Short mmCIF file of C-alpha atoms in Angstrom, two decimals:
data_model
loop_
_atom_site.label_atom_id
_atom_site.label_comp_id
_atom_site.label_asym_id
_atom_site.label_seq_id
_atom_site.Cartn_x
_atom_site.Cartn_y
_atom_site.Cartn_z
CA MET A 254 105.10 -20.65 169.03
CA GLU A 255 105.45 -21.43 172.74
CA ILE A 256 108.75 -20.55 174.40
CA HIS A 257 109.88 -21.59 177.85
CA VAL A 258 111.17 -18.61 179.86
CA CYS A 259 112.17 -20.02 183.26
CA ALA A 260 110.72 -21.38 186.47
CA VAL A 261 108.38 -19.02 188.33
CA ALA A 262 110.64 -19.32 191.39
CA ASP A 263 113.57 -18.00 189.33
CA PHE A 264 111.69 -14.98 187.93
CA ALA A 265 111.88 -12.36 190.69
CA VAL A 266 109.34 -9.56 190.96
CA GLY A 267 110.61 -6.37 189.36
CA THR A 268 112.91 -8.10 186.88
CA ARG A 269 112.69 -8.92 183.19
CA ARG A 270 114.12 -11.42 180.70
CA LEU A 271 114.67 -11.56 176.96
CA VAL A 272 113.60 -14.58 174.88
CA LYS A 273 114.00 -15.21 171.16
CA ALA A 274 111.32 -16.45 168.77
CA GLY A 275 113.27 -16.93 165.58
CA ARG A 276 114.57 -13.45 164.68
CA ARG A 277 112.04 -11.69 166.94
CA ASN A 278 113.18 -10.69 170.42
CA VAL A 279 110.50 -10.61 173.11
CA ALA A 280 110.87 -8.84 176.46
CA VAL A 281 109.15 -10.58 179.38
CA TYR A 282 108.49 -8.67 182.61
CA ASN A 283 107.47 -9.65 186.13
CA HIS A 284 105.87 -6.41 187.24
CA ARG A 285 104.34 -6.51 190.71
CA GLY A 286 103.77 -10.25 190.40
CA ASN A 287 102.08 -10.06 186.99
CA PHE A 288 103.76 -11.31 183.81
CA TYR A 289 103.79 -9.37 180.55
CA ALA A 290 105.45 -10.01 177.19
CA ILE A 291 106.01 -7.48 174.43
CA ASP A 292 108.19 -7.14 171.31
CA ASN A 293 111.55 -5.87 172.53
CA ALA A 294 112.27 -3.51 169.61
CA CYS A 295 110.28 -0.29 170.10
CA TYR A 296 107.86 0.53 167.29
CA HIS A 297 109.33 4.04 166.93
CA HIS A 298 113.02 3.41 166.21
CA GLY A 299 113.80 -0.07 167.47
CA GLY A 300 114.95 0.88 170.98
CA PRO A 301 115.45 -2.01 173.46
CA LEU A 302 112.36 -2.00 175.68
CA LEU A 303 113.95 -4.59 177.96
CA ASN A 304 116.04 -1.73 179.35
CA GLY A 305 113.18 0.74 179.85
CA ASP A 306 111.83 2.06 183.13
CA ILE A 307 108.37 0.86 184.20
CA GLU A 308 105.74 3.35 185.35
CA THR A 309 101.97 3.39 185.76
CA LEU A 310 99.98 5.70 183.49
CA GLY A 311 96.20 5.76 183.30
CA GLY A 312 96.04 2.57 185.35
CA HIS A 313 98.28 0.67 182.92
CA PRO A 314 101.84 -0.55 183.54
CA CYS A 315 103.96 1.16 180.89
CA VAL A 316 107.52 0.78 179.69
CA ARG A 317 109.36 3.94 178.70
CA CYS A 318 111.70 3.37 175.74
CA PRO A 319 115.25 4.14 176.90
CA TRP A 320 116.12 5.73 173.55
CA HIS A 321 113.31 8.22 172.98
CA SER A 322 111.05 7.99 176.06
CA TYR A 323 108.05 6.69 174.12
CA LYS A 324 105.53 5.23 176.57
CA ILE A 325 103.97 1.83 175.76
CA THR A 326 101.45 -0.11 177.84
CA LEU A 327 102.63 -3.62 178.70
CA ASP A 328 99.16 -5.10 178.76
CA THR A 329 97.71 -3.70 175.51
CA GLY A 330 100.67 -2.39 173.49
CA GLU A 331 99.17 1.06 173.16
CA GLY A 332 101.37 4.09 172.66
CA LEU A 333 100.55 6.78 175.24
CA TYR A 334 101.39 10.46 175.18
CA TYR A 335 100.42 13.66 176.94
CA GLY A 336 98.30 15.96 174.82
CA VAL A 337 96.80 19.29 175.79
CA GLU A 338 93.19 20.19 176.50
CA LEU A 339 91.91 23.66 177.36
CA ASP A 340 89.82 24.02 180.50
CA ALA A 341 86.87 26.37 180.92
CA ASN A 342 89.28 29.28 181.43
CA GLN A 343 91.24 28.37 178.29
CA LYS A 344 94.21 27.25 180.34
CA PRO A 345 96.14 24.30 178.87
CA LEU A 346 95.93 21.08 180.86
CA PRO A 347 98.00 17.98 179.99
CA GLN A 348 95.82 14.97 179.20
CA LEU A 349 96.98 11.38 178.81
CA LYS A 350 95.98 10.10 175.36
CA SER A 351 96.39 6.91 173.36
CA LYS A 352 97.79 6.53 169.85
CA GLY A 353 96.24 3.07 169.57
CA VAL A 354 98.04 -0.26 169.55
CA LYS A 355 101.63 0.28 168.38
CA GLN A 356 103.56 -2.60 169.98
CA ARG A 357 102.76 -6.29 169.63
CA THR A 358 102.07 -8.02 172.94
CA HIS A 359 102.17 -11.77 173.59
CA GLN A 360 100.37 -14.07 175.99
CA VAL A 361 102.22 -15.31 179.08
CA VAL A 362 101.09 -18.52 180.76
CA VAL A 363 102.23 -20.26 183.93
CA ARG A 364 102.11 -24.03 183.79
CA ARG A 365 103.32 -26.42 186.51
CA GLY A 366 105.59 -23.81 188.03
CA ASP A 367 107.15 -22.60 184.79
CA VAL A 368 106.64 -19.43 182.74
CA TYR A 369 105.95 -19.66 179.00
CA VAL A 370 105.38 -17.04 176.30
CA ILE A 371 103.05 -17.78 173.41
CA VAL A 372 104.45 -15.71 170.54
CA ASP A 373 101.74 -15.04 167.99
CA ALA A 374 102.42 -12.64 165.11
CA SER A 375 99.27 -13.50 163.20
CA GLY A 376 96.50 -11.04 162.54
CA GLY A 377 96.86 -7.51 161.29
CA HIS A 378 100.16 -5.65 161.02
CA VAL A 379 101.32 -3.81 164.15
CA GLU A 380 103.93 -1.05 163.85
CA SER A 381 106.46 -2.87 166.03
CA ASP A 382 106.47 -5.73 163.49
CA THR A 383 108.68 -3.58 161.26
CA TYR A 384 111.56 -3.71 163.74
CA ALA A 385 110.71 -7.16 165.11
CA GLU A 386 111.51 -8.55 161.64
CA MET A 387 114.82 -6.65 161.26
CA GLU A 388 117.99 -8.51 162.21
CA ILE A 389 119.76 -5.25 163.12
CA ALA A 390 117.13 -4.47 165.79
CA ASN A 391 117.21 -7.96 167.35
CA ARG A 392 120.89 -8.68 167.86
CA GLU A 393 120.66 -9.17 171.62
CA GLN A 394 120.81 -12.75 172.82
CA ALA A 395 118.33 -14.33 175.22
CA THR A 396 119.10 -13.57 178.87
CA PRO A 397 119.70 -16.69 181.00
CA SER A 398 119.05 -14.78 184.23
CA ASN A 399 116.97 -11.91 185.54
CA SER A 400 117.78 -8.34 184.54
CA SER A 401 117.00 -5.29 186.68
CA GLY A 402 116.47 -3.22 183.56
CA VAL A 403 119.54 -1.00 183.54
CA ALA A 404 118.50 1.63 181.05
CA GLY A 405 120.28 2.46 177.85
CA GLY A 406 121.13 -0.11 175.23
CA SER A 407 123.46 0.46 172.32
CA ARG A 408 122.12 2.57 169.49
CA ASP A 409 122.99 1.24 166.07
CA ARG A 410 123.36 4.00 163.52
CA GLY A 411 121.81 1.68 160.97
CA ILE A 412 118.41 2.06 162.60
CA HIS A 413 118.96 5.29 164.49
CA SER A 414 120.52 7.68 162.00
CA SER A 415 118.20 10.69 162.02
CA LEU A 416 120.17 12.80 164.48
CA GLY A 417 122.34 15.44 162.93
CA SER A 418 120.40 15.36 159.68
CA SER A 419 117.72 17.63 158.37
CA GLN A 420 115.40 14.64 158.38
CA GLY A 421 115.82 14.06 162.10
CA GLY A 422 113.68 15.03 165.02
CA GLY A 423 111.47 13.74 167.75
CA ILE A 424 112.44 12.92 171.31
CA VAL A 425 116.15 12.30 171.20
CA ASP A 426 117.48 11.66 174.67
CA PRO A 427 116.30 9.72 177.72
CA GLY A 428 118.55 11.48 180.24
CA ARG A 429 116.82 12.35 183.49
CA SER A 430 118.23 14.43 186.33
CA GLY A 431 119.44 11.90 188.87
CA ALA A 432 117.52 9.01 187.28
CA VAL A 433 118.12 5.53 188.77
CA PHE A 434 119.63 2.93 186.44
CA GLY A 435 119.79 -0.24 188.51
CA VAL A 436 120.74 -1.03 192.11
CA ARG A 437 123.76 -3.06 193.20
CA THR A 438 123.38 -4.67 196.60
CA THR A 439 127.13 -4.80 197.18
CA ARG A 440 129.65 -2.01 197.23
CA ASP A 441 131.21 -2.81 193.87
CA SER A 442 133.45 -0.83 191.52
CA GLY A 443 134.28 2.61 192.74
CA ALA A 444 133.07 2.13 196.30
CA SER A 445 136.43 1.71 197.97
CA GLY A 446 138.87 3.59 195.78
CA ALA A 447 139.97 4.63 192.32
CA SER A 448 139.35 2.33 189.34
CA VAL A 449 140.23 2.79 185.69
CA ASN A 450 136.94 4.61 185.11
CA SER A 451 136.67 6.54 188.35
CA VAL A 452 136.41 10.29 188.93
CA LYS A 453 136.88 12.35 192.07
CA LEU A 454 134.58 15.09 193.36
CA VAL A 455 136.95 18.02 193.74
CA LYS A 456 134.71 21.06 194.18
CA VAL A 457 131.16 22.07 195.09
CA THR A 458 129.89 25.55 194.15
CA PRO A 459 128.47 27.03 196.31
CA ALA A 460 129.94 25.03 199.17
CA SER A 461 126.47 24.71 200.71
CA ALA A 462 122.99 25.04 199.27
CA ALA A 463 119.63 25.24 200.98
CA GLU A 464 116.85 22.79 200.19
CA GLY A 465 115.38 23.48 196.76
CA LEU A 466 118.45 25.36 195.52
CA VAL A 467 121.16 24.10 193.18
CA ALA A 468 124.89 23.54 193.32
CA THR A 469 127.52 22.62 190.75
CA PHE A 470 129.63 19.52 191.45
CA THR A 471 132.98 19.33 189.67
CA PHE A 472 134.74 16.04 189.03
CA ASP A 473 138.27 15.34 187.84
CA LYS A 474 140.00 12.27 186.43
CA THR A 475 141.80 9.89 188.76
CA ASN A 476 143.45 8.02 185.91
CA PRO A 477 145.61 9.93 183.39
CA ALA A 478 144.90 7.15 180.88
CA GLU A 479 141.20 8.12 180.76
CA ARG A 480 140.53 8.95 177.10
CA ARG A 481 136.75 9.18 176.90
CA ARG A 482 135.32 12.42 175.53
CA VAL A 483 132.52 14.34 177.20
CA MET A 484 130.66 17.34 175.79
CA PRO A 485 128.45 19.94 177.50
CA GLY A 486 124.85 18.76 177.35
CA GLN A 487 125.68 15.06 177.36
CA TRP A 488 124.96 12.93 180.41
CA VAL A 489 127.25 11.03 182.75
CA ARG A 490 126.21 7.97 184.67
CA LEU A 491 127.86 7.78 188.09
CA ARG A 492 127.84 4.81 190.47
CA ILE A 493 127.32 6.10 193.99
CA PRO A 494 126.44 4.58 197.41
CA ALA A 495 122.98 6.14 197.54
CA GLY A 496 120.78 3.04 197.71
CA PRO A 497 119.29 1.29 200.75
CA ASN A 498 121.96 0.51 203.35
CA GLY A 499 124.62 2.11 201.17
CA ALA A 500 123.95 -0.07 198.12
CA MET A 501 125.56 1.17 194.93
CA VAL A 502 123.18 2.75 192.42
CA ASP A 503 123.79 4.25 189.01
CA ARG A 504 122.53 7.82 188.71
CA GLN A 505 122.53 9.99 185.62
CA TRP A 506 123.03 13.77 185.36
CA THR A 507 123.60 16.28 182.58
CA VAL A 508 127.07 17.76 182.11
CA SER A 509 126.76 21.53 182.54
CA HIS A 510 130.47 22.41 182.11
CA VAL A 511 133.53 20.79 180.59
CA ARG A 512 136.81 22.22 181.91
CA GLY A 513 134.76 25.24 182.85
CA PRO A 514 135.17 28.01 185.43
CA HIS A 515 135.08 25.51 188.30
CA GLY A 516 138.12 23.61 187.00
CA GLY A 517 138.30 19.81 186.87
CA TRP A 518 137.21 17.66 183.94
CA PHE A 519 133.44 18.15 183.98
CA SER A 520 130.70 19.52 186.22
CA ILE A 521 127.09 18.64 186.85
CA THR A 522 124.49 21.02 188.26
CA VAL A 523 122.05 19.41 190.69
CA LYS A 524 118.99 20.57 192.61
CA HIS A 525 119.05 19.90 196.36
CA ARG A 526 116.24 17.42 197.07
CA PRO A 527 116.66 15.95 200.58
CA GLU A 528 113.45 13.95 200.23
CA GLY A 529 114.27 12.69 196.74
CA GLY A 530 115.51 9.33 195.53
CA GLY A 531 118.96 9.53 197.12
CA GLY A 532 121.30 10.83 194.42
CA SER A 533 120.87 14.48 195.30
CA ARG A 534 120.87 13.69 199.01
CA TYR A 535 124.18 11.87 198.70
CA LEU A 536 125.92 14.57 196.65
CA PHE A 537 124.93 17.27 199.14
CA SER A 538 126.02 15.17 202.13
CA ALA A 539 129.37 15.26 203.90
CA ALA A 540 129.98 11.68 202.71
CA ALA A 541 130.45 12.90 199.14
CA LYS A 542 133.28 15.30 199.98
CA ASN A 543 136.35 14.28 197.93
CA ALA A 544 134.54 11.05 197.04
CA VAL A 545 135.91 8.79 194.31
CA VAL A 546 133.10 7.24 192.27
CA GLU A 547 132.89 5.19 189.11
CA LEU A 548 132.06 6.96 185.85
CA VAL A 549 130.03 4.15 184.32
CA GLU A 550 129.08 5.72 181.01
CA ILE A 551 129.04 8.94 179.00
CA GLY A 552 126.30 9.45 176.44
CA GLY A 553 123.53 11.61 175.09
CA VAL A 554 122.81 13.53 171.89
CA PHE A 555 120.87 16.53 173.22
CA THR A 556 123.66 18.89 172.20
CA LEU A 557 124.27 21.55 169.57
CA HIS A 558 127.10 19.40 168.25
CA HIS A 559 124.74 16.56 167.37
CA LEU A 560 122.16 18.93 165.88
CA THR A 561 124.55 21.14 163.90
CA GLU A 562 123.45 20.06 160.43
CA THR A 563 119.76 20.36 161.28
CA ILE A 564 120.26 23.81 162.84
CA ASN A 565 122.31 25.04 159.89
CA ASP A 566 119.60 23.83 157.52
CA ARG A 567 117.20 26.11 159.41
CA ARG A 568 119.46 29.18 159.19
CA GLY A 569 120.62 28.79 162.77
CA ARG A 570 117.22 29.63 164.30
CA VAL A 571 116.79 27.85 167.64
CA LEU A 572 113.97 28.12 170.18
CA MET A 573 114.92 26.72 173.59
CA LEU A 574 112.19 26.00 176.13
CA SER A 575 113.07 24.85 179.65
CA ALA A 576 111.58 24.52 183.12
CA GLY A 577 113.19 24.02 186.52
CA ILE A 578 116.39 22.00 186.60
CA GLY A 579 115.67 21.04 182.98
CA ILE A 580 117.59 24.21 182.16
CA THR A 581 120.90 22.33 182.61
CA PRO A 582 121.40 20.90 179.07
CA ILE A 583 120.00 24.12 177.59
CA PHE A 584 122.53 26.09 179.64
CA ALA A 585 125.32 23.78 178.46
CA ALA A 586 124.41 24.38 174.82
CA ILE A 587 124.13 28.16 175.20
CA THR A 588 127.37 28.68 177.09
CA LYS A 589 129.36 26.43 174.77
CA GLN A 590 128.25 28.56 171.83
CA ALA A 591 128.55 31.94 173.55
CA ASN A 592 132.06 31.19 174.83
CA ASP A 593 133.37 30.14 171.42
CA PRO A 594 135.04 33.21 169.81
CA PHE A 595 134.80 31.71 166.33
CA ALA A 596 131.09 30.94 166.70
CA THR A 597 130.17 34.40 167.96
CA VAL A 598 132.32 36.39 165.51
CA SER A 599 132.46 34.55 162.21
CA GLY A 600 130.82 31.15 162.56
CA PRO A 601 127.61 29.89 160.94
CA PRO A 602 124.54 31.80 162.18
CA MET A 603 123.13 30.80 165.56
CA HIS A 604 120.27 32.85 166.95
CA ILE A 605 118.64 31.60 170.15
CA VAL A 606 115.47 32.63 171.93
CA HIS A 607 115.30 30.93 175.31
CA VAL A 608 112.08 30.91 177.36
CA HIS A 609 112.51 29.48 180.85
CA SER A 610 109.72 28.71 183.34
CA GLU A 611 110.44 29.06 187.05
CA ARG A 612 108.55 29.94 190.22
CA THR A 613 110.67 33.00 191.03
CA PRO A 614 113.86 34.50 189.51
CA ALA A 615 115.71 33.66 192.74
CA GLU A 616 115.03 29.95 192.20
CA MET A 617 116.22 29.88 188.58
CA PRO A 618 119.26 27.58 188.29
CA LEU A 619 122.29 29.15 186.62
CA ALA A 620 120.55 32.54 186.30
CA ALA A 621 123.70 34.41 187.29
CA ASP A 622 125.50 32.80 184.32
CA LEU A 623 122.79 33.26 181.71
CA ALA A 624 121.66 36.82 182.51
CA PRO A 625 125.06 38.33 181.54
CA LEU A 626 124.91 36.47 178.22
CA HIS A 627 121.47 37.94 177.58
CA ALA A 628 122.82 41.41 178.37
CA GLN A 629 125.79 40.89 176.07
CA TRP A 630 124.13 39.28 173.06
CA SER A 631 120.42 40.18 173.03
CA ASP A 632 120.81 43.32 170.90
CA ASN A 633 122.54 41.52 168.03
CA ASP A 634 120.75 41.53 164.68
CA LEU A 635 119.51 38.26 163.17
CA ALA A 636 120.27 39.46 159.65
CA LYS A 637 123.74 40.90 160.27
CA ASP A 638 125.35 39.18 163.28
CA PRO A 639 126.40 35.53 163.51
CA PHE A 640 125.17 35.02 167.08
CA SER A 641 122.46 36.29 169.42
CA TYR A 642 120.88 35.09 172.64
CA ARG A 643 117.65 36.38 174.13
CA LEU A 644 116.31 35.12 177.45
CA ARG A 645 112.68 35.38 178.57
CA LEU A 646 111.26 34.24 181.92
CA LYS A 647 107.84 32.84 182.75
CA LEU A 648 107.27 33.15 186.50
CA THR A 649 104.63 30.98 188.14
CA GLY A 650 105.08 32.10 191.76
CA SER A 651 102.67 34.25 193.74
CA GLU A 652 103.16 37.96 194.30
CA GLU A 653 104.15 37.23 197.89
CA GLN A 654 106.80 34.74 196.76
CA MET A 655 108.20 37.27 194.30
CA LYS A 656 108.51 39.94 196.97
CA ALA A 657 110.03 37.58 199.50
CA SER A 658 112.81 36.58 197.11
CA GLU A 659 113.40 39.93 195.42
CA ALA A 660 116.42 40.87 197.52
CA ALA A 661 118.24 37.70 196.46
CA VAL A 662 117.93 38.42 192.74
CA PRO A 663 120.98 40.03 191.06
CA LYS A 664 120.31 43.16 189.00
CA LEU A 665 121.21 41.52 185.69
CA VAL A 666 118.61 38.82 186.37
CA ARG A 667 116.00 41.45 187.29
CA ASP A 668 116.67 43.11 183.93
CA VAL A 669 115.67 39.96 181.98
CA PRO A 670 112.16 40.33 180.46
CA ALA A 671 109.64 38.36 182.51
CA THR A 672 105.90 37.76 182.49
CA PRO A 673 103.73 36.02 185.11
CA GLY A 674 102.05 32.66 184.61
CA ARG A 675 102.80 29.38 182.88
CA LEU A 676 104.08 29.04 179.35
CA THR A 677 101.28 29.59 176.82
CA ILE A 678 100.88 29.20 173.09
CA PHE A 679 101.09 32.98 172.83
CA ASP A 680 104.58 32.97 174.37
CA VAL A 681 105.68 30.31 171.89
CA ARG A 682 104.14 32.12 168.93
CA GLU A 683 105.81 35.40 169.92
CA ALA A 684 109.22 33.73 170.05
CA LEU A 685 108.67 31.93 166.74
CA ASP A 686 107.45 35.10 165.04
CA PHE A 687 110.72 36.73 166.03
CA LEU A 688 112.90 33.85 164.88
CA ALA A 689 111.04 32.65 161.81
CA PRO A 690 108.07 34.86 160.88
CA VAL A 691 105.46 33.55 158.47
CA ALA A 692 102.69 35.28 156.56
CA SER A 693 99.54 35.77 158.61
CA ASP A 694 97.50 33.68 156.19
CA ALA A 695 100.00 30.79 156.13
CA LYS A 696 98.40 28.87 158.98
CA ASP A 697 100.09 25.55 158.24
CA ALA A 698 103.50 26.95 157.33
CA ASN A 699 106.48 24.85 158.34
CA ARG A 700 108.61 27.21 160.39
CA ARG A 701 112.31 26.82 159.66
CA VAL A 702 113.38 26.59 163.28
CA VAL A 703 114.75 23.94 165.64
CA VAL A 704 113.18 23.55 169.09
CA MET A 705 115.17 22.18 172.04
CA LEU A 706 112.84 21.37 174.89
CA CYS A 707 113.67 20.13 178.38
CA GLY A 708 111.73 19.87 181.64
CA PRO A 709 109.07 17.78 183.39
CA ASP A 710 106.84 15.59 181.22
CA ALA A 711 103.71 17.73 181.55
CA PHE A 712 105.62 20.89 180.65
CA MET A 713 107.20 19.25 177.61
CA ALA A 714 103.91 17.83 176.40
CA ALA A 715 102.21 21.21 176.50
CA ALA A 716 105.18 23.06 174.99
CA ALA A 717 105.57 20.58 172.14
CA GLU A 718 101.88 20.88 171.26
CA PHE A 719 102.17 24.68 171.28
CA CYS A 720 105.12 24.51 168.89
CA TYR A 721 103.34 22.12 166.57
CA ALA A 722 100.21 24.30 166.58
CA CYS A 723 102.39 27.28 165.60
CA GLY A 724 103.82 25.57 162.53
CA VAL A 725 106.90 23.75 163.83
CA SER A 726 107.40 20.31 162.32
CA ARG A 727 107.35 17.52 164.90
CA ASN A 728 110.62 16.36 163.30
CA ALA A 729 112.25 19.63 164.40
CA ILE A 730 111.32 19.32 168.11
CA TYR A 731 114.08 17.73 170.19
CA THR A 732 113.43 16.94 173.82
CA GLU A 733 115.05 15.55 176.92
CA ALA A 734 113.03 14.46 179.94
CA PHE A 735 113.79 15.76 183.44
CA ASP A 736 112.04 15.21 186.77
#
């Protein structure tokens, strides 16, 4: 079946369009002047690939599913992932690997100035065919104009119902710290004043932060009619003037507090990156002071609330692994639980071991908030008490860096157990043996524990493989990607 897409002149570089071939939706991309076509419904859970970010991995242009961050090559349809290989010194190194062809691709031809897609579903079955043939995963209509690929896409519970059930698992949230979700070339909604969905930046804590450090930005409602709900650990998408020449861009951050100690409606915790993509630079600038910006969307399922049933099914045993600013949603989950009197006194069991990787203790975001919780709850008994929290640090900095920052580290943070080096399989096994021990001869035992994992891609890839090698089901590993 040959389908006309549009004229070449109308298909701008860096944009994408959706065409329909019967029930099947096909995403067509113009990436760096080359055209690609691929089934729109992701092979994993039917996520809309039209809305995914494009990146280059292993020399291939890849689309990252906006639902679960699965990486798929546009040219071959292969599913890519980061596995772990051990070097000569037995240190884990992330390696890009292929799962084979998972997504059906289609030929794109240019004829007399027009772009066509030749949709061919013949040949052997490809995993994406399952969702390409489901009406529920192909409800979107063809796009008559170019799309910039604003990430997201509605999630229909009919095809995305694993979360919150003991059958769930996998990568559950695409939220990225300060990720870009489309650029607006004009100063639209929220640029010049309050709108129905706007929020106002009312406080920054601390008032100033050096490069590489973090600050918490607190926002409050501008409209008393605002009725949307936000939970710690979810993400908010804010429209801010951080693009070229002040263009409006949508940026996404994790909610670290809701009506927390800083006041306001919600807070986000952000690392100061002056050389970054603009979101951090804008928030830390004088221009953001008392700024009113549009709250475009609230979403995300990387929260204890969404995983309650799964956690309860595993006796409340939770291993949390984080690195860098990826600690934010982990922090949100921990503090929500620890500050709930019912949960800590008489609620269902919740026992958390949290291993965080950072260069030095002084650079650990939110350390001053988490260290007191460790001091308060780390001695509780898994068999007798309803709640416990134990923090462990993995420190990758040099001895000189440790000494240089020692004076800035509060005593409670210095008292947290810490070991040098990157996270290893031995660290993961030690934590799992504490939470959910198995017999020494039960090598393939399925540990009854939930893993919440957040940080850079390479860190998450290695940590997930360690967990799996130690007997954690892949369906019990929940992750969120952070830069």
